Structures are given as structure tokens and as C-alpha cells.
Amino acid sequence: MSALPKLRSASRRAYRNQTAFDFAKIWPRMLVVSVALILISVGSFLLRGVNLGIEFEGGVSWELSSLDASTSEIRDALRPVGFADARIQKLGSDTYRIRAEVEATNTTEIDQVEVALLGNLDGLEAENISFSAVGPSWGDEITEKTRTALIVFLCLIALYIWLRMEWRMTVAALVAVIHDIVLTVGFYALFQLEITPATTIAFLTILGYSLYDTLVVFDKIRDNENRLAVGRKHTYSQIVVISTNQVLMRSVNTTITSVLPVAALLVIGSFILGAVALQEFAIALLVGLIAGTYSSLFVATPITAYLKEREEYWILIRNRLTLHSGESGSETLPAPNLRDSQARQRPSKKRRITAESRVRTTATHPPRPRKKSK
Amino acid sequence: MADRIRAFGRGLRKFFSFKWLKSRLMASLVGVIVVTAILLGVSIWQGLSPLLGLDLQGGVEVVLQPTADQDDYDPDDIDTAVEIIRRRVDALGVAEPDITRQGDNVVVQLPGVDNQQRAIELIGQTAELTFRPVLMSQQVLFASTNSAYLQGASVACGLIAGEIPDELLQDRSEEDAEAGEFQGPLQNPEAATNQDTTTTTEPPAEDDATTTTGQPAEDTTTTTEPPAEETTTSTTEEPPVSTTTTTEPTEQPAEETTTTTTTEPPEEPTEAEPVLNSEAAANLLEFPGAGIRLCDLLNGEIDDPQETDADEIAVFSGRGGLYLLAPAGLTGSGIESAEAQFSGVNTWSVNLTLKSGEEGIDSFNDLASTCHSQNIRCPTQQLAIELDGFVESAPNVNEPVFERDQIQITGGFTEREARDLELVLRYGALPVEFEDPAESGLVRTVSATLGRDSLRAGVIAGIVGMTLVAAYILFYYRLLGALALLSLMLSGTMLWVVVSFLSETRGLALTLAGITGLIVSLGVSLDSNVVYFEHLKEGVVNGRTVISSVSQAFPVAFKTIFWANLATLIGAAILWWLTIGSVKGFAAMLAIASILDLVATYFFLRPAVRLLAGTSFAKRKPIVLGMPSDIVVDASPQAVLSSRNAPAETQTAL
């Protein structure tokens, strides 16, 4: 009975960007989560390695000549032996080429595939199957150049953020990006998903996305820093929490709008319609998008807060505020978000509403120059 | 009546003063829509559409087989060949090829079928690149002003080949009757016949051509001159005379005639020009080995590049006809880099950098000084760049000495020509010789790698996904959401136009990865709208009216959007410069989409939201903009009073 209005007011708050999650409280927990995820990622990468696709490692190819069948029939024929994700191409009018990621020396698997093809495809003769080893189509040069580009990219982005913001945010943003990279690669290693050029591109996309997300949050923090610092009523962590709350709905909305198409690709495309090739690609994007949002909220911002709190100015403010709050009690406690969490625990409905509106005003609006408050 | 006209005129003037646009906002809004519509119209009218990649649409496949006669290459050579071919294809543009080694073959797949011929042309080039002085070219030979060259050449040809040029003679005289301008050269064959027969009696000259080339060459010098006199003095009816002479000097040593005739022309300088030219031709023919090949050039006999050594004189075809080339002075291995460069209105040039030392600039400068001085080893002053028996370019050498990195090849190239030349210079040779794919018939169309099933699934999923996104945005932001969707459609349309244009001009192909890049950037573009709307809402929640919040929120939001997009652009630029292959295509998409995002946000969303917020409808019911309408309740004095900490709120709310 009471859950509904509660939900209602929560959504109302969210709709007005007036959420008051005390992110600072869950930062330690999220740190544990992140570290655990990173350990799992690194561990599975070291233990299992990544499953590189035929484009990177090469494989084998069969050419089936004078065959009257469709690509999907061939795919179905390959499904029982586990090669439904092979690249099947029609050459000219009646020849098909199947490329699969099998080691050229692995004769058992190769035989299996040939048997499956002969058994499942009508009118295919053994002499019409030719077999050859295939080299990688994504050359070492591309890998090498992409790696160089990635490093240069990170350096330049670091420089960019440093020039526009400051070095602490630079560190935080880079850690967040690297966090995303490690997590995505770890995910691929853990589930042994195949890495193809398409997933590599998806991966690069995610990097850009994650960075964009982080920059938007940082921009808000800078904005609030300039405005709220005048009041000297907030510690840096509080400013970060306020800013995170303010951009929370943006982050949620953006994540929803970018995850929806990808999720549709995954659910409808690969599960319902059975297009296996899209599956790994969509998973890469999905994992990356979620990791990107997560890292900008729970990795980049805490690191910034942690680093900034060690600055002399902010230490002073923090000391002053704790002193102040000790004297005047909870009513003047300058941390609006903390107060809200206290307020929520109170039973009186009336008081809760006032507290809520108070929270909103402090959490979202910059105090004007202090004329009136004195 | 006059009043009416005047009123009409006023109306017209009013219309064209564009006051009806009301404000800059309206102008920007209408402007961006009109520009987009025009771009779309033009691209549809031109029939441009994006080129789909191999994974989505299929394309052409070219299989390169090593030629049967070579068995000494090792497997690594094939891998090197794959890399070189990949670079060549990549340099073509941003099209995403699939180049693999399959057994000992190299399989090249290119998206789209229009490229078929071009693909073969590019991939088929396999031999070594050389720089060779041009001894003579068809262009020079058949240029009417230089007709004396032709004289010399024809005579030489006749002399050396020893063929009885009766047919030639007749043919030429027929032509003569038709076209007056060929007069000079036409009579020479006749004259040549005289001397021709003389030489026919001297078969040795013909046989040991390589050793005794000096002789026939001198012969030809003589032959060139007498005809020149004859043409000036006698009429065309004189052939009988020449036939008489043919019988005459049967056993005459060639040497004698030379001496006599060479002295003759100076005595009777009736026509200065032919003498001069014939002298040049004579010089040319003094060059060992050139004379015989001049004959080949004249007859259009082209050497087979596969059988011609780099240190032989050879006749090759090229852009602008056939060329007679001296032995190679420098090979492609001396090149360090080459780069096409824009050098003025519609003209492109290629900058060439050579390696230092003997195997590079030193040899090149030897060639350059030879050609610059119009030495007999390079009388045309041209230096040919030859690849696989084809003269890619034969630029004039304008300086005797070059700096290693200051060599520029100009010649009014179009961009494509310059880029092709750049390619040729850069990636000259393949380590393995492949059969010509055009001849071996290993060119065929291939279907999409992803298959129709995947494509269909992707399209359905895309439609469903976008519908969900649209529904969500409309639900959350109401009319503003509708504007966001319109803005998205606008930038999507512009994106389509740009991508189609690039497909047409640069061979950009949309692969699954590229499309994902686009969808994600459209997502980011939607995010820009969200950033703006949230700023807007913040203002409203803090008690501003919608319209005042609009003017305050946009600059702040746009700043964020701009800087975040700039970061994306930096990333895209780095990827573009430093990578190759499909990553490059992805970078292009990302950059285009980010720029279009900024354009759509600034020129469409800004005025659209401003105008929408200004309507009385939106003022009455802010909820249609997705703005909370119950602000006043929340900012009630009671609530405000109880929150001492936020005096600013009181101010704005009251």
C-alpha cells in the first residue's frame, strides 16, 4: 500500500533530477565490485586467453562446387557439428565457400565437417568439395596500427582533458576507460566469445562512448564546483555526489536509448531469428555500453573525489564543515544528501515531505551569493 | 490597378526581405531543413546511395594464382604479397576489402561490383617499378611539328628491318592525298625505299643488330637528309626517280653514303627545321640499340614486359601512346615515399622522396642530368616511370640535379591520377609473380558473408530497437522528444547523403561495423538532446519559466556537447590517420556523425526548442514539453521557509 506512493515520489524525484542517492556511501562497495570484476577479467584472460576469429588467426575453407542449396541450408547442415557461425559465401552461381575457424592440422574436426556436409546436403558429391588453409584477412599490420592508434588516442585524450579540466580528472577518466577495456576483454575471455573485426570495431565504439559519458559527468562536476565552492558549504565529495545525482537521469536515459537497439539486435536478431553472426557483436556492444555508464558513475567520479579531497583547499573546507556541524547539530548539517538519507528514515510523513523539498533545493540549485543567508 | 500592382510589389518586397522568417531562429530552422532537403534531393537525383560492404551485400572476388613457372618462392613471400596488395587496395579509399591467403593463392574481395575492372587493374600490377629515360615516344613521333622525327624513324625502320616497304609506300601516299599535313613524313618513306633497298643488300647490318647498331644508325642519318631536300625541290611524282636509285647503289657501303649525305644538308639549308629535327633523330639513332627499336615503336610492336630485362631498350605502352625506353637507371626500391598533393585549382602533383646514396638519389640524379641536357641517351628530356611494362607517367625533367626530398612530379593530374601514381610509386613490386586475373578467369561475384538471414534479422532488430527508443523518448520528453526525433531524422538524412557521396567518390563501404558506428553515434546524438533537455528541466524545476530556462540552458548544454564531441573527433582523427582497413572506415563514420550532431543540435534543435517554448500552448501546459508543471506547489512558501539552507530558491520561486 505504501510502496506505490513511495515509488511515485521516487520517480517524481528522478523525473526532476532530484534523486538523492548518497553515492559516496556505495563507492566503497562499488570499489570492491570493480576490483573483483577486474580480477576475474584478468584471471580469465590469463588462464583462458581470448578466442580470436578466423579473420585474425586464419582457418580452413571448403569450396563446394555445383551445389544447389541456399546459404541457410548449408548453415543448418553445419549446426550439428558446431559451426553455425562459419562464414558462408556464394561464389558465382553454384559454388559456395565455407570459412571456419579450425586449425588446418586438426583433421578430426575437418573430417567431421565434411561428413556433416555430405550427409546433410542433397546432391553434394565428395569430389566437389575442395579444401584449403586460409590465412588471416585482418593482417598483423592492422592490429599493430590499431594498437599504436589506441595508445596515441589515449595520450591525446589525456592531454585534452588535462588542458580542459585538470590532471586529477585526467587520471580518473583514463582509469575509467582502462577499466572498461579490461572488463570487456575479460568478458570475452571468460565466455570464450569469438573476437572478430566487427567486435573490435564495437570495442572502439565503446571506448569513445565511455569517454563521452565520463566527460559529461565531469563537465557537470566542474560546473558545480565553480558555483558551489563559493558557498564553502560542501566538501568536494558532496559536490561530486550532487553532480552525479543531477546527471543520473541523463545517464540512465542515454543508456536506455543506446541499449535498446543493441538489446533488440541481441534478442530479436540472434535469439529469435537465429542470426548467430550478430550475437557476439551485440554482446560486445551491450557489455561495453553498460560498463561505460557504470564506470563513469562509479569509477571516474570516486577517483576524482578521492584525489580532490587530498587538495589543501578541500581539506580545509572539510575540516571547517565537520567542526561546524559538531556545534550546531543536524539542522545545519551542510551535507544535503546525507541529510536526506536521514530524513527518509523518519516516520512522519509531513516531515519527510519537507525534508524532501529541502533536499531538492539544496541538491539542485546553486546558492546565490550569500546575501540573504546571513 | 496601379495600386494593386504597387501593393503586390510591396508584398513581394516584404516577402523577399524575409521578415516572415521573423527571426534568426526561424531562418536557421528553415535554412537547415531546406539545405538538408536540397542535399537529399541532389543525391537522389544523382542516384547516389551508400555502398554496402562485403558482409552485407557481397562484391567481386579476384583470385591471384602464382604463375606456374616459378617454384622458388617461399610461403612468407605470399604473406608479404598479401600485405602489399592490402596496402594498395586500402590506399584506393576507405572501401573495406577482405584479403586473405588461401593455400598459395591470394583472394581479394572488394565490395560492390562496379569496381570489378578497377580491382583487376590495381591488383594485377605485379612487376618491378623502374625509372627509364624516354628515347622516343609516339607522341613526339607523330606530333606534326616534329614530323622530321617520323622521317628519321621511318627511314631507319625501313633500313634496318629490310622489309620492302611497298605497301607502306602506297598506304602513305594515299594518306598523303588526303591529309596535307603529313607531307613531310610521307615522302620520306619513299626516299627511304631508295636507301632501304641499299640496306637490303646488306643483311649483316640487320642481323647483328646489337653489335653493329652504330652502322644502321648512321645509315638512317643519311637517309633522313636527302628526302628533306627532295621534298623541297621535287614533287611527289618523282617516285620513279627513287626507284631508279634503288637499283643503283646495290653494293655501296653504308659508310660512304653517310659521309656524303651528312655533309650535304648544311650546304643546302633550304628548310631549316627538318634539318634540325633530323639531326636530333640522327643523334638518337646513334645511341646503341635505339635504331632498331625505333622501328618497333613505329610499327607499334610492344615488348612483353615479362621477357624484357631492366637493362634492355624496350618499347612499352603507356598513358599517351607507346614509348621507346632506355635501360632502367633506378628501380622502385630506391623510393622512400611518395605522396599525392593538392597543388592548385583542380591540379594535383606527386611528391617523391628517394633514399640517399647510390641506390637512390645518386642514380636518379644521373638520370636527371642526362635527361635535362637532352643527351642522346635521353633526347626527349622525359623520364618514364614504368611498372609492369606500362609507362605510368613520363614527366619532363626540368632540373639537372635534385635534392632527395624535393622531387615533385607535376602535370595537371586529377586527384585520382595523382593518387594512382602515388600508389604505383609507393608499393611498386610484389615478391611473387601472379597470373593476370583477367586472363585466368578467376574473377567472380560473391555473395554477402553475413548472409541474407543475418541482414534481415539485423534490419528487423534495428527497426524494433529504434521504435522502442522513439517510444521511450516520446514518453519521457513529450513534444521535446518529438523534436529530438526530428533532429535525429535530420542528422540521419544528412548522414545518408554524406555517406552516399563518399561511397561514390572514395569507395566508402558500409559494413556491419560501420553501421554500428553510425547507430552508436546516432545514440550519442540523441544523448546531446538529452543533455540539453535535462539542463532545461533543471532550470524549470528551480522555478524558471520554460522560456527563460531555454535561453539559459542552451549555452551550458551546448558547451558540454561541443567538448564531448570534440573528444570523439580527436579520437576519430587519430584512428583515421594511424590505422588502415576497416578501422579507418569506422573512424570516418564516427567523425562525420559527430560533426553532424553538432550541426543538428545548433541549427535545428536550438531554434526549434526556442520557438516551441515561446508558443502560448507550451506556456500554459509545460507538461507537453515534458516539463514538470506542478512547480508552484513544490515551491510553496511553507516548503521554502522550512528550508533555510536554500534562500536562493525562495528568491526564484517567489
PDB file of C-alpha atoms in Angstrom, chain B residues 406-554:
ATOM      1  CA  GLN B 406      62.449  17.848 -53.220  1.00  0.00           C
ATOM      2  CA  ILE B 407      61.256  15.928 -56.225  1.00  0.00           C
ATOM      3  CA  GLN B 408      57.859  16.889 -57.480  1.00  0.00           C
ATOM      4  CA  ILE B 409      56.029  15.348 -60.376  1.00  0.00           C
ATOM      5  CA  THR B 410      53.554  17.766 -61.854  1.00  0.00           C
ATOM      6  CA  GLY B 411      51.441  17.509 -64.934  1.00  0.00           C
ATOM      7  CA  GLY B 412      47.937  18.695 -64.288  1.00  0.00           C
ATOM      8  CA  PHE B 413      46.920  15.423 -62.761  1.00  0.00           C
ATOM      9  CA  THR B 414      43.440  14.922 -61.485  1.00  0.00           C
ATOM     10  CA  GLU B 415      43.221  13.740 -57.921  1.00  0.00           C
ATOM     11  CA  ARG B 416      42.679  10.192 -58.985  1.00  0.00           C
ATOM     12  CA  GLU B 417      45.623  10.195 -61.375  1.00  0.00           C
ATOM     13  CA  ALA B 418      47.859  11.631 -58.710  1.00  0.00           C
ATOM     14  CA  ARG B 419      46.707   9.100 -56.160  1.00  0.00           C
ATOM     15  CA  ASP B 420      47.215   6.260 -58.586  1.00  0.00           C
ATOM     16  CA  LEU B 421      50.720   7.452 -59.335  1.00  0.00           C
ATOM     17  CA  GLU B 422      51.391   7.737 -55.635  1.00  0.00           C
ATOM     18  CA  LEU B 423      50.287   4.148 -55.213  1.00  0.00           C
ATOM     19  CA  VAL B 424      52.441   2.950 -58.024  1.00  0.00           C
ATOM     20  CA  LEU B 425      55.468   4.718 -56.619  1.00  0.00           C
ATOM     21  CA  ARG B 426      54.885   3.549 -53.091  1.00  0.00           C
ATOM     22  CA  TYR B 427      54.084  -0.074 -53.447  1.00  0.00           C
ATOM     23  CA  GLY B 428      55.953  -0.896 -56.585  1.00  0.00           C
ATOM     24  CA  ALA B 429      56.554  -4.555 -56.619  1.00  0.00           C
ATOM     25  CA  LEU B 430      55.185  -7.841 -55.366  1.00  0.00           C
ATOM     26  CA  PRO B 431      57.640 -10.544 -54.330  1.00  0.00           C
ATOM     27  CA  VAL B 432      55.721 -13.204 -56.206  1.00  0.00           C
ATOM     28  CA  GLU B 433      54.538 -13.049 -59.728  1.00  0.00           C
ATOM     29  CA  PHE B 434      50.836 -13.751 -60.149  1.00  0.00           C
ATOM     30  CA  GLU B 435      48.851 -14.675 -63.186  1.00  0.00           C
ATOM     31  CA  ASP B 436      46.787 -11.944 -64.683  1.00  0.00           C
ATOM     32  CA  PRO B 437      43.392 -12.458 -63.088  1.00  0.00           C
ATOM     33  CA  ALA B 438      41.670 -11.070 -66.151  1.00  0.00           C
ATOM     34  CA  GLU B 439      43.128 -13.867 -68.254  1.00  0.00           C
ATOM     35  CA  SER B 440      42.933 -16.749 -65.840  1.00  0.00           C
ATOM     36  CA  GLY B 441      39.250 -16.006 -65.332  1.00  0.00           C
ATOM     37  CA  LEU B 442      39.413 -16.021 -61.576  1.00  0.00           C
ATOM     38  CA  VAL B 443      37.173 -13.042 -61.170  1.00  0.00           C
ATOM     39  CA  ARG B 444      33.674 -13.643 -59.917  1.00  0.00           C
ATOM     40  CA  THR B 445      30.924 -12.108 -57.902  1.00  0.00           C
ATOM     41  CA  VAL B 446      30.479 -13.220 -54.335  1.00  0.00           C
ATOM     42  CA  SER B 447      27.539 -13.034 -52.000  1.00  0.00           C
ATOM     43  CA  ALA B 448      27.419 -11.332 -48.639  1.00  0.00           C
ATOM     44  CA  THR B 449      29.430 -13.026 -45.914  1.00  0.00           C
ATOM     45  CA  LEU B 450      26.837 -12.411 -43.271  1.00  0.00           C
ATOM     46  CA  GLY B 451      24.118 -13.819 -45.415  1.00  0.00           C
ATOM     47  CA  ARG B 452      20.633 -12.606 -46.079  1.00  0.00           C
ATOM     48  CA  ASP B 453      19.306 -14.171 -42.917  1.00  0.00           C
ATOM     49  CA  SER B 454      21.602 -12.091 -40.761  1.00  0.00           C
ATOM     50  CA  LEU B 455      20.921  -8.963 -42.725  1.00  0.00           C
ATOM     51  CA  ARG B 456      17.183  -9.442 -42.417  1.00  0.00           C
ATOM     52  CA  ALA B 457      17.484 -10.129 -38.713  1.00  0.00           C
ATOM     53  CA  GLY B 458      19.621  -7.041 -38.292  1.00  0.00           C
ATOM     54  CA  VAL B 459      17.153  -4.834 -40.135  1.00  0.00           C
ATOM     55  CA  ILE B 460      14.169  -6.130 -38.164  1.00  0.00           C
ATOM     56  CA  ALA B 461      16.038  -5.739 -34.913  1.00  0.00           C
ATOM     57  CA  GLY B 462      17.081  -2.244 -35.916  1.00  0.00           C
ATOM     58  CA  ILE B 463      13.513  -1.213 -36.672  1.00  0.00           C
ATOM     59  CA  VAL B 464      12.228  -2.666 -33.418  1.00  0.00           C
ATOM     60  CA  GLY B 465      15.041  -1.067 -31.470  1.00  0.00           C
ATOM     61  CA  MET B 466      14.519   2.351 -32.980  1.00  0.00           C
ATOM     62  CA  THR B 467      10.776   2.126 -32.387  1.00  0.00           C
ATOM     63  CA  LEU B 468      11.383   1.359 -28.732  1.00  0.00           C
ATOM     64  CA  VAL B 469      13.790   4.255 -28.475  1.00  0.00           C
ATOM     65  CA  ALA B 470      11.291   6.594 -30.129  1.00  0.00           C
ATOM     66  CA  ALA B 471       8.536   5.418 -27.806  1.00  0.00           C
ATOM     67  CA  TYR B 472      10.704   5.958 -24.774  1.00  0.00           C
ATOM     68  CA  ILE B 473      11.854   9.397 -25.816  1.00  0.00           C
ATOM     69  CA  LEU B 474       8.294  10.467 -26.634  1.00  0.00           C
ATOM     70  CA  PHE B 475       7.071   9.146 -23.328  1.00  0.00           C
ATOM     71  CA  TYR B 476       9.759  10.858 -21.338  1.00  0.00           C
ATOM     72  CA  TYR B 477      10.114  14.167 -23.122  1.00  0.00           C
ATOM     73  CA  ARG B 478       6.764  14.523 -24.903  1.00  0.00           C
ATOM     74  CA  LEU B 479       6.947  17.297 -27.508  1.00  0.00           C
ATOM     75  CA  LEU B 480      10.614  17.845 -26.818  1.00  0.00           C
ATOM     76  CA  GLY B 481      11.049  14.157 -27.524  1.00  0.00           C
ATOM     77  CA  ALA B 482       9.333  14.671 -30.851  1.00  0.00           C
ATOM     78  CA  LEU B 483      11.781  17.466 -31.604  1.00  0.00           C
ATOM     79  CA  ALA B 484      14.646  15.184 -30.626  1.00  0.00           C
ATOM     80  CA  LEU B 485      13.388  12.550 -33.033  1.00  0.00           C
ATOM     81  CA  LEU B 486      13.066  15.146 -35.783  1.00  0.00           C
ATOM     82  CA  SER B 487      16.588  16.298 -35.096  1.00  0.00           C
ATOM     83  CA  LEU B 488      17.719  12.708 -35.262  1.00  0.00           C
ATOM     84  CA  MET B 489      15.954  12.249 -38.586  1.00  0.00           C
ATOM     85  CA  LEU B 490      17.611  15.387 -39.867  1.00  0.00           C
ATOM     86  CA  SER B 491      21.105  14.328 -38.906  1.00  0.00           C
ATOM     87  CA  GLY B 492      20.305  10.828 -40.127  1.00  0.00           C
ATOM     88  CA  THR B 493      19.347  12.224 -43.521  1.00  0.00           C
ATOM     89  CA  MET B 494      22.476  14.315 -43.736  1.00  0.00           C
ATOM     90  CA  LEU B 495      24.491  11.293 -42.743  1.00  0.00           C
ATOM     91  CA  TRP B 496      22.883   9.280 -45.507  1.00  0.00           C
ATOM     92  CA  VAL B 497      23.769  11.964 -48.040  1.00  0.00           C
ATOM     93  CA  VAL B 498      27.361  12.264 -46.871  1.00  0.00           C
ATOM     94  CA  VAL B 499      27.855   8.510 -46.775  1.00  0.00           C
ATOM     95  CA  SER B 500      26.358   8.108 -50.254  1.00  0.00           C
ATOM     96  CA  PHE B 501      28.617  10.819 -51.549  1.00  0.00           C
ATOM     97  CA  LEU B 502      31.686   9.225 -50.021  1.00  0.00           C
ATOM     98  CA  SER B 503      30.626   5.836 -51.343  1.00  0.00           C
ATOM     99  CA  GLU B 504      30.585   7.279 -54.804  1.00  0.00           C
ATOM    100  CA  THR B 505      33.802   9.236 -54.634  1.00  0.00           C
ATOM    101  CA  ARG B 506      36.020   7.391 -52.204  1.00  0.00           C
ATOM    102  CA  GLY B 507      34.548   3.921 -52.318  1.00  0.00           C
ATOM    103  CA  LEU B 508      33.478   4.074 -48.702  1.00  0.00           C
ATOM    104  CA  ALA B 509      31.552   0.933 -47.878  1.00  0.00           C
ATOM    105  CA  LEU B 510      29.115   0.413 -45.053  1.00  0.00           C
ATOM    106  CA  THR B 511      29.835  -2.786 -43.221  1.00  0.00           C
ATOM    107  CA  LEU B 512      28.057  -4.074 -40.186  1.00  0.00           C
ATOM    108  CA  ALA B 513      30.755  -2.465 -38.079  1.00  0.00           C
ATOM    109  CA  GLY B 514      30.364   0.834 -39.884  1.00  0.00           C
ATOM    110  CA  ILE B 515      26.606   0.775 -39.437  1.00  0.00           C
ATOM    111  CA  THR B 516      27.095   0.088 -35.767  1.00  0.00           C
ATOM    112  CA  GLY B 517      29.395   3.055 -35.583  1.00  0.00           C
ATOM    113  CA  LEU B 518      26.591   5.092 -37.129  1.00  0.00           C
ATOM    114  CA  ILE B 519      23.921   3.761 -34.793  1.00  0.00           C
ATOM    115  CA  VAL B 520      26.047   4.392 -31.752  1.00  0.00           C
ATOM    116  CA  SER B 521      26.817   7.892 -32.946  1.00  0.00           C
ATOM    117  CA  LEU B 522      23.124   8.452 -33.534  1.00  0.00           C
ATOM    118  CA  GLY B 523      22.681   7.299 -29.963  1.00  0.00           C
ATOM    119  CA  VAL B 524      25.268   9.837 -28.872  1.00  0.00           C
ATOM    120  CA  SER B 525      23.460  12.406 -30.947  1.00  0.00           C
ATOM    121  CA  LEU B 526      20.268  11.570 -29.085  1.00  0.00           C
ATOM    122  CA  ASP B 527      22.287  11.947 -25.925  1.00  0.00           C
ATOM    123  CA  SER B 528      23.136  15.526 -26.861  1.00  0.00           C
ATOM    124  CA  ASN B 529      19.419  16.205 -26.906  1.00  0.00           C
ATOM    125  CA  VAL B 530      19.007  14.532 -23.554  1.00  0.00           C
ATOM    126  CA  VAL B 531      21.806  16.634 -22.081  1.00  0.00           C
ATOM    127  CA  TYR B 532      20.079  19.765 -23.299  1.00  0.00           C
ATOM    128  CA  PHE B 533      16.633  18.729 -22.083  1.00  0.00           C
ATOM    129  CA  GLU B 534      17.912  17.841 -18.659  1.00  0.00           C
ATOM    130  CA  HIS B 535      19.562  21.234 -18.332  1.00  0.00           C
ATOM    131  CA  LEU B 536      16.281  22.761 -19.412  1.00  0.00           C
ATOM    132  CA  LYS B 537      14.351  20.798 -16.847  1.00  0.00           C
ATOM    133  CA  GLU B 538      16.781  21.778 -14.147  1.00  0.00           C
ATOM    134  CA  GLY B 539      16.043  25.416 -14.829  1.00  0.00           C
ATOM    135  CA  VAL B 540      12.307  24.789 -14.741  1.00  0.00           C
ATOM    136  CA  VAL B 541      12.470  22.803 -11.538  1.00  0.00           C
ATOM    137  CA  ASN B 542      14.397  25.645  -9.977  1.00  0.00           C
ATOM    138  CA  GLY B 543      11.488  27.896 -10.734  1.00  0.00           C
ATOM    139  CA  ARG B 544      12.321  29.463 -14.036  1.00  0.00           C
ATOM    140  CA  THR B 545       9.738  29.745 -16.740  1.00  0.00           C
ATOM    141  CA  VAL B 546      10.310  27.409 -19.625  1.00  0.00           C
ATOM    142  CA  ILE B 547      11.271  30.201 -21.975  1.00  0.00           C
ATOM    143  CA  SER B 548      13.823  31.731 -19.652  1.00  0.00           C
ATOM    144  CA  SER B 549      15.229  28.324 -18.894  1.00  0.00           C
ATOM    145  CA  VAL B 550      15.651  27.718 -22.614  1.00  0.00           C
ATOM    146  CA  SER B 551      17.856  30.730 -23.146  1.00  0.00           C
ATOM    147  CA  GLN B 552      19.879  29.921 -20.068  1.00  0.00           C
ATOM    148  CA  ALA B 553      20.224  26.185 -20.595  1.00  0.00           C
ATOM    149  CA  PHE B 554      21.302  26.028 -24.215  1.00  0.00           C
TER     150      PHE B 554
END
